[in-house]
Coordinates of C-alpha atoms in Angstrom, one line a residue:
M1 CA -45.3 -5.0 13.5
K2 CA -42.5 -3.6 15.6
E3 CA -41.2 -0.2 14.6
Y4 CA -37.7 1.1 14.5
D5 CA -36.1 4.3 13.5
V6 CA -33.5 2.4 11.5
I7 CA -33.0 -1.2 10.5
V8 CA -29.5 -2.2 9.5
A9 CA -29.4 -5.2 7.2
G10 CA -26.1 -7.0 7.7
G11 CA -23.8 -7.1 10.8
G12 CA -20.4 -6.8 9.2
P13 CA -18.1 -3.8 9.9
S14 CA -20.2 -1.3 7.9
G15 CA -23.4 -2.3 9.5
S16 CA -22.1 -2.5 13.0
I17 CA -20.4 0.9 12.9
A18 CA -23.6 2.4 11.5
G19 CA -25.7 0.7 14.2
R20 CA -23.4 1.9 17.0
T21 CA -23.3 5.5 15.7
L22 CA -27.1 5.6 15.4
A23 CA -27.7 4.0 18.8
L24 CA -25.3 6.5 20.5
S25 CA -27.4 9.3 19.1
G26 CA -30.5 7.9 20.8
A27 CA -32.0 6.3 17.7
K28 CA -34.0 3.0 18.0
V29 CA -31.9 0.6 15.9
L30 CA -32.2 -3.0 14.9
L31 CA -29.1 -4.8 13.5
V32 CA -30.0 -7.9 11.5
E33 CA -27.3 -10.5 10.8
K34 CA -28.0 -13.7 9.0
D35 CA -25.2 -15.8 10.7
L36 CA -23.4 -14.6 13.8
K37 CA -20.8 -17.3 13.4
R38 CA -20.1 -16.7 9.7
I39 CA -16.4 -16.6 8.7
K40 CA -16.3 -13.7 6.1
P41 CA -13.7 -14.6 3.4
C42 CA -11.3 -11.7 3.8
G43 CA -7.5 -11.0 4.0
G44 CA -8.2 -9.3 7.3
A45 CA -5.8 -6.3 6.7
T46 CA -6.6 -2.8 7.8
P47 CA -4.4 0.2 8.7
L48 CA -3.6 0.5 12.4
M49 CA -5.1 3.9 12.4
S50 CA -8.5 2.3 11.9
F51 CA -8.5 1.3 15.6
K52 CA -8.1 4.8 16.8
E53 CA -10.4 6.4 14.3
F54 CA -13.3 4.0 15.1
N55 CA -12.5 3.4 18.8
L56 CA -11.8 -0.3 18.3
P57 CA -10.2 -2.6 21.0
K58 CA -6.6 -3.4 20.0
K59 CA -7.0 -6.9 21.4
E60 CA -8.5 -7.7 18.0
I61 CA -5.2 -7.2 16.3
T62 CA -3.7 -10.7 15.9
R63 CA -0.5 -9.5 14.3
K64 CA 1.2 -6.2 13.3
I65 CA 2.9 -6.1 9.9
T66 CA 5.6 -3.5 9.3
A67 CA 6.7 -4.4 5.8
I68 CA 5.1 -4.7 2.4
S69 CA 6.7 -6.6 -0.6
V70 CA 5.9 -6.3 -4.3
I71 CA 6.9 -9.2 -6.5
S72 CA 6.9 -8.7 -10.3
P73 CA 6.0 -11.3 -12.9
K74 CA 9.7 -11.9 -13.5
G75 CA 10.4 -12.3 -9.7
A76 CA 11.9 -8.9 -9.0
R77 CA 11.1 -8.1 -5.3
V78 CA 10.7 -4.6 -3.9
D79 CA 10.4 -4.3 -0.1
L80 CA 8.6 -1.3 1.3
S81 CA 8.9 -0.3 5.0
P82 CA 6.2 2.1 6.1
K83 CA 7.5 4.6 8.7
G84 CA 5.5 5.1 11.9
E85 CA 2.5 3.0 10.6
C86 CA 1.8 -0.6 10.2
I87 CA -0.9 -3.0 9.0
A88 CA -3.1 -4.6 11.6
M89 CA -4.2 -8.2 10.8
V90 CA -7.6 -9.3 12.3
E91 CA -9.7 -12.5 12.3
R92 CA -13.0 -11.6 10.9
V93 CA -15.1 -13.9 13.1
S94 CA -13.8 -12.2 16.3
F95 CA -13.5 -8.7 14.8
D96 CA -17.0 -8.6 13.5
A97 CA -18.4 -10.0 16.7
T98 CA -16.7 -7.3 18.7
L99 CA -18.1 -4.6 16.5
R100 CA -21.6 -6.0 16.8
R101 CA -21.1 -6.2 20.6
Q102 CA -20.1 -2.5 20.6
A103 CA -23.3 -1.7 18.7
E104 CA -25.4 -3.6 21.3
E105 CA -23.6 -1.9 24.2
A106 CA -24.5 1.4 22.6
G107 CA -28.2 0.5 22.6
A108 CA -28.9 -1.3 19.3
D109 CA -30.9 -4.5 19.2
L110 CA -29.2 -7.4 17.5
I111 CA -30.9 -10.5 16.1
E112 CA -29.7 -13.4 14.0
A113 CA -32.3 -13.7 11.2
E114 CA -32.4 -14.0 7.5
L115 CA -33.8 -11.1 5.5
Q116 CA -36.5 -12.2 3.0
R117 CA -37.8 -9.1 1.3
V118 CA -38.1 -5.4 1.5
K119 CA -41.1 -3.3 0.6
V120 CA -41.3 0.5 0.6
Q121 CA -44.6 2.2 1.2
G122 CA -45.1 5.3 -0.9
F123 CA -42.4 4.2 -3.3
S124 CA -43.1 2.9 -6.8
P125 CA -40.4 0.8 -8.6
R126 CA -40.1 3.6 -11.2
L127 CA -39.5 6.3 -8.5
L128 CA -37.2 3.9 -6.5
A129 CA -35.0 3.4 -9.6
R130 CA -34.6 7.2 -9.8
G131 CA -34.1 7.7 -6.1
E132 CA -37.2 9.9 -5.8
K133 CA -39.9 10.0 -3.2
S134 CA -43.6 10.0 -3.8
S135 CA -45.8 12.5 -1.9
K136 CA -46.9 9.7 0.5
V137 CA -45.3 9.0 3.9
Q138 CA -42.5 6.6 3.3
R139 CA -42.3 3.5 5.5
I140 CA -40.0 0.6 5.0
L141 CA -41.2 -2.9 5.7
V142 CA -38.5 -5.6 6.2
T143 CA -39.6 -9.2 6.4
I144 CA -37.3 -11.6 8.1
I145 CA -37.2 -15.2 9.2
E146 CA -36.0 -15.7 12.8
N147 CA -36.0 -19.1 14.4
G148 CA -38.0 -20.5 11.5
K149 CA -40.8 -17.9 11.9
E150 CA -41.5 -15.1 9.5
R151 CA -42.3 -11.6 10.7
T152 CA -42.3 -8.1 9.3
L153 CA -40.7 -5.1 10.9
T154 CA -41.0 -1.4 10.0
S155 CA -38.6 1.5 10.1
D156 CA -38.1 5.0 8.8
F157 CA -34.7 4.2 7.3
L158 CA -32.9 1.1 6.1
I159 CA -29.1 0.8 5.9
T160 CA -28.1 -1.9 3.5
S161 CA -24.9 -3.6 4.6
D162 CA -25.5 -7.2 3.5
G163 CA -22.7 -7.5 1.0
I164 CA -22.1 -8.1 -2.6
N165 CA -25.0 -10.6 -2.8
S166 CA -27.4 -8.2 -1.1
R167 CA -30.9 -9.5 -0.5
V168 CA -32.1 -5.9 -0.3
V169 CA -30.7 -5.2 -3.8
S170 CA -32.5 -8.3 -5.3
S171 CA -35.7 -7.6 -3.3
L172 CA -36.0 -4.1 -4.7
G173 CA -35.2 -5.2 -8.3
L174 CA -32.0 -3.2 -8.5
K175 CA -29.1 -4.4 -10.7
P176 CA -26.3 -6.3 -9.0
L177 CA -22.8 -4.7 -9.2
P178 CA -20.1 -6.1 -11.5
C179 CA -17.6 -8.1 -9.5
V180 CA -14.3 -9.9 -9.4
W181 CA -14.0 -13.5 -8.2
T182 CA -11.4 -14.2 -5.6
I183 CA -10.2 -17.4 -4.0
Q184 CA -8.2 -17.6 -0.7
E185 CA -6.6 -20.5 1.1
D186 CA -5.6 -20.6 4.8
I187 CA -2.4 -22.7 5.2
E188 CA -1.5 -23.6 8.8
A189 CA 2.0 -24.5 10.2
Y190 CA 3.7 -23.4 7.0
P191 CA 7.5 -23.7 7.6
Q192 CA 8.6 -20.5 5.9
D193 CA 8.1 -17.5 8.1
F194 CA 6.5 -14.6 6.3
H195 CA 7.0 -11.1 7.8
A196 CA 5.5 -8.9 5.1
C197 CA 2.2 -8.6 3.3
E198 CA 3.3 -9.7 -0.2
F199 CA 1.6 -8.7 -3.4
W200 CA 2.5 -10.9 -6.4
F201 CA 1.9 -9.9 -9.9
G202 CA 1.8 -12.1 -13.0
S203 CA -0.9 -13.0 -15.6
I204 CA -0.2 -16.8 -15.1
H205 CA -1.9 -16.6 -11.7
A206 CA -3.5 -13.2 -11.5
P207 CA -4.5 -11.7 -14.9
G208 CA -5.7 -8.1 -14.4
F209 CA -5.4 -8.6 -10.6
Y210 CA -2.8 -9.6 -8.1
S211 CA -2.1 -12.5 -5.8
W212 CA -1.3 -12.1 -2.1
V213 CA 0.4 -13.7 0.9
F214 CA -0.8 -12.3 4.2
P215 CA 0.9 -13.6 7.4
K216 CA -1.5 -14.2 10.3
K217 CA -0.9 -15.2 13.9
D218 CA -0.2 -18.9 13.2
Y219 CA -0.9 -19.4 9.5
I220 CA -0.7 -17.7 6.2
D221 CA -3.5 -16.5 4.0
I222 CA -2.9 -16.7 0.3
G223 CA -5.2 -15.9 -2.6
T224 CA -5.8 -14.6 -6.1
G225 CA -8.6 -13.2 -8.2
S226 CA -10.1 -13.0 -11.7
T227 CA -13.2 -11.8 -13.4
D228 CA -13.6 -15.4 -14.6
G229 CA -14.8 -17.4 -11.7
K230 CA -14.2 -20.7 -13.5
A231 CA -10.5 -20.0 -13.7
L232 CA -9.9 -19.6 -10.0
K233 CA -8.8 -23.2 -9.2
V234 CA -6.2 -23.2 -12.0
L235 CA -4.9 -19.7 -11.1
M236 CA -4.5 -20.7 -7.4
K237 CA -2.7 -23.9 -8.5
N238 CA -0.3 -21.8 -10.6
F239 CA 0.3 -19.4 -7.7
K240 CA 1.0 -22.1 -5.3
M241 CA 3.5 -23.6 -7.7
R242 CA 5.2 -20.2 -8.0
L243 CA 5.4 -20.0 -4.2
G244 CA 6.6 -23.6 -3.9
I245 CA 3.7 -24.5 -1.6
N246 CA 2.5 -28.1 -1.7
T247 CA 0.4 -28.0 1.5
E248 CA -3.3 -28.1 1.1
G249 CA -5.4 -25.7 3.2
R250 CA -9.0 -24.5 3.5
Q251 CA -10.2 -22.7 0.4
R252 CA -13.0 -20.2 0.1
V253 CA -14.4 -18.3 -2.9
Y254 CA -16.0 -15.0 -2.7
K255 CA -16.7 -11.9 -4.8
L256 CA -15.7 -8.2 -4.5
P257 CA -17.5 -5.3 -6.2
L258 CA -15.7 -3.6 -9.1
R259 CA -17.4 -0.2 -8.9
Q260 CA -19.5 2.0 -6.6
R261 CA -23.3 1.8 -6.7
K262 CA -25.0 4.8 -8.2
P263 CA -26.8 6.2 -6.4
L264 CA -25.8 5.2 -2.9
V265 CA -29.1 6.6 -1.5
Y266 CA -32.6 5.6 -2.7
G267 CA -35.0 7.7 -0.7
N268 CA -34.6 6.4 2.9
I269 CA -32.5 3.4 1.9
L270 CA -28.7 3.9 2.1
F271 CA -26.1 1.4 0.7
V272 CA -22.8 0.9 2.6
G273 CA -19.7 -1.4 2.4
D274 CA -19.7 -4.1 -0.3
A275 CA -23.4 -3.6 -0.9
G276 CA -22.5 0.0 -2.0
G277 CA -19.5 -1.2 -4.0
L278 CA -17.2 0.8 -1.7
V279 CA -14.1 -1.2 -2.1
M280 CA -10.9 0.6 -3.2
P281 CA -10.0 -0.3 -6.8
F282 CA -6.6 -1.8 -7.4
S283 CA -5.8 -2.7 -3.8
Y284 CA -9.4 -4.0 -3.1
E285 CA -9.1 -2.8 0.5
G286 CA -12.5 -3.0 2.1
I287 CA -12.6 -3.0 5.9
Y288 CA -11.6 0.7 6.5
Y289 CA -14.0 2.0 3.8
A290 CA -16.8 -0.2 5.0
M291 CA -16.5 1.2 8.5
M292 CA -16.2 4.8 7.1
S293 CA -19.3 4.4 4.9
G294 CA -21.3 3.0 7.8
R295 CA -20.5 5.9 10.0
M296 CA -21.1 8.5 7.3
A297 CA -24.5 7.0 6.4
A298 CA -25.5 7.0 10.1
E299 CA -24.4 10.6 10.5
A300 CA -26.4 11.7 7.5
I301 CA -29.5 10.1 9.0
I302 CA -28.8 11.7 12.4
G303 CA -28.5 15.0 10.6
G304 CA -31.9 14.6 9.0
S305 CA -30.6 14.6 5.4
P306 CA -29.8 11.0 4.2
K307 CA -28.8 12.3 0.7
D308 CA -25.8 14.1 2.4
Y309 CA -24.3 10.7 2.8
E310 CA -23.5 10.3 -0.9
K311 CA -22.4 13.9 -1.2
E312 CA -20.0 13.5 1.7
W313 CA -18.7 10.2 0.5
N314 CA -18.0 11.5 -3.0
K315 CA -16.4 14.6 -1.6
R316 CA -13.9 12.7 0.4
F317 CA -13.3 9.5 -1.6
R318 CA -14.4 9.9 -5.3
Y319 CA -11.1 11.3 -6.6
E320 CA -9.1 8.6 -4.7
F321 CA -11.2 5.8 -6.1
A322 CA -11.1 7.2 -9.6
L323 CA -7.3 7.5 -9.4
M324 CA -6.9 3.9 -8.2
E325 CA -9.2 2.7 -11.0
R326 CA -7.0 4.5 -13.6
L327 CA -3.8 3.0 -12.1
K328 CA -5.4 -0.5 -12.1
R329 CA -6.2 -0.3 -15.8
Y330 CA -2.8 1.2 -16.6
F331 CA -0.6 -1.2 -14.6
L332 CA -2.5 -4.5 -14.5
K333 CA -3.3 -4.9 -18.2
D334 CA -0.3 -7.2 -18.9
D335 CA 2.9 -8.5 -17.5
R336 CA 5.0 -5.7 -19.1
S337 CA 3.0 -3.1 -17.3
M338 CA 3.2 -5.0 -14.1
E339 CA 7.0 -5.0 -14.4
R340 CA 7.0 -1.3 -14.8
L341 CA 4.9 -0.9 -11.6
S342 CA 7.5 -3.0 -9.8
E343 CA 10.3 -0.8 -11.1
L344 CA 8.6 2.4 -10.1
C345 CA 8.0 1.1 -6.6
R346 CA 11.8 1.2 -6.1
R347 CA 11.6 5.0 -6.0
K348 CA 11.5 6.4 -2.5
E349 CA 9.0 9.1 -3.5
V350 CA 6.6 6.5 -4.9
Q351 CA 6.9 4.4 -1.8
D352 CA 6.2 7.4 0.4
A353 CA 3.2 8.6 -1.6
W354 CA 1.8 5.0 -1.7
M355 CA 2.2 4.5 2.1
R356 CA 0.6 7.8 2.9
L357 CA -2.4 6.9 0.8
W358 CA -2.8 3.4 2.0
L359 CA -1.8 3.5 5.7
E360 CA -2.3 7.1 6.6
K361 CA -5.3 7.8 4.4
D362 CA -3.7 11.0 3.2
L363 CA -6.3 11.9 0.6
S364 CA -5.3 15.5 -0.2
I365 CA -5.6 16.3 -3.9
T366 CA -2.0 17.4 -3.9
R367 CA -0.8 14.1 -2.5
L368 CA -2.9 12.1 -5.0
H369 CA -1.7 14.1 -7.9
E370 CA 1.9 13.4 -6.7
L371 CA 1.2 9.7 -6.7
Y372 CA -0.3 9.7 -10.1
K373 CA 2.6 11.8 -11.5
F374 CA 5.1 9.4 -10.0
L375 CA 3.5 6.3 -11.3
T376 CA 2.7 7.4 -14.8

């Protein structure tokens, strides 16, 4: 059995940033990714500031979007133009590969393998569920299948970054997170030129959610969501009818977590990204928070106190996530509430507060209180 300081299960943004951060500190790290060519269903939008904050190559930006549009159920359109910031659009195949390559260049080992099961020495299921250690030395055994052969690796820590359908979660007998189902469709060579990221509201195509149109380099990405996975095809059909789109594109269905996993740390096992439920409510933004969680988890391990990861995460983001959850429940409950949201978005102070939160990550309590006051 080969030993590592840390095994990272999942090579998306959260896992790759964690692997790179740990490797740069001198830790012996293994990054395990099931499919290096996988196309992660994702809108591919992240604030431009992400590239500076995480030292990412700007060549991965396929298009910069400088406008956001909100369309109400009745068709009222509000255009928002963020000042000094923009949305960076990325293609997840290339973007994820670049992040994994950065982790390798920092010194992490990368393999394409499927995780089968996880066993924790010195941990009973009862203690694991409470996030407590036994008096024994804890070792984590990770069994993988690589090139058709099964082998077991050991590590001191495991960072779980393998998504909403986490094999680590099922292997340890933990409860899956509640989720929302989403469907997206990539439509190439569409004649209408979209310049803004558009958020469409209306219960006929997005009950309790929103639908979107994201312009990419040479196609548009459209999608919608629902807690009822069986309704997705009909909802997408209704949305395309509203858009006046008859072209058929490639459709993909995926899930997003609806709440944060509690706790985020089970002994020496840390949950990041979608596996930790770290997707912002209401907007369902995930890339930035995935990368941030990966870095924070890695820094907690480097600092010798893995539990500090959850403390630091909650200190920085708990209020923001709670606020967005309240706003989601308030404004997305019916079409009338969605119309009110559209009306409020016409106010300059609301637009400014919203843009500071989303694109500049201005998470000060004062700013968040301002946004909540403006919107309610």
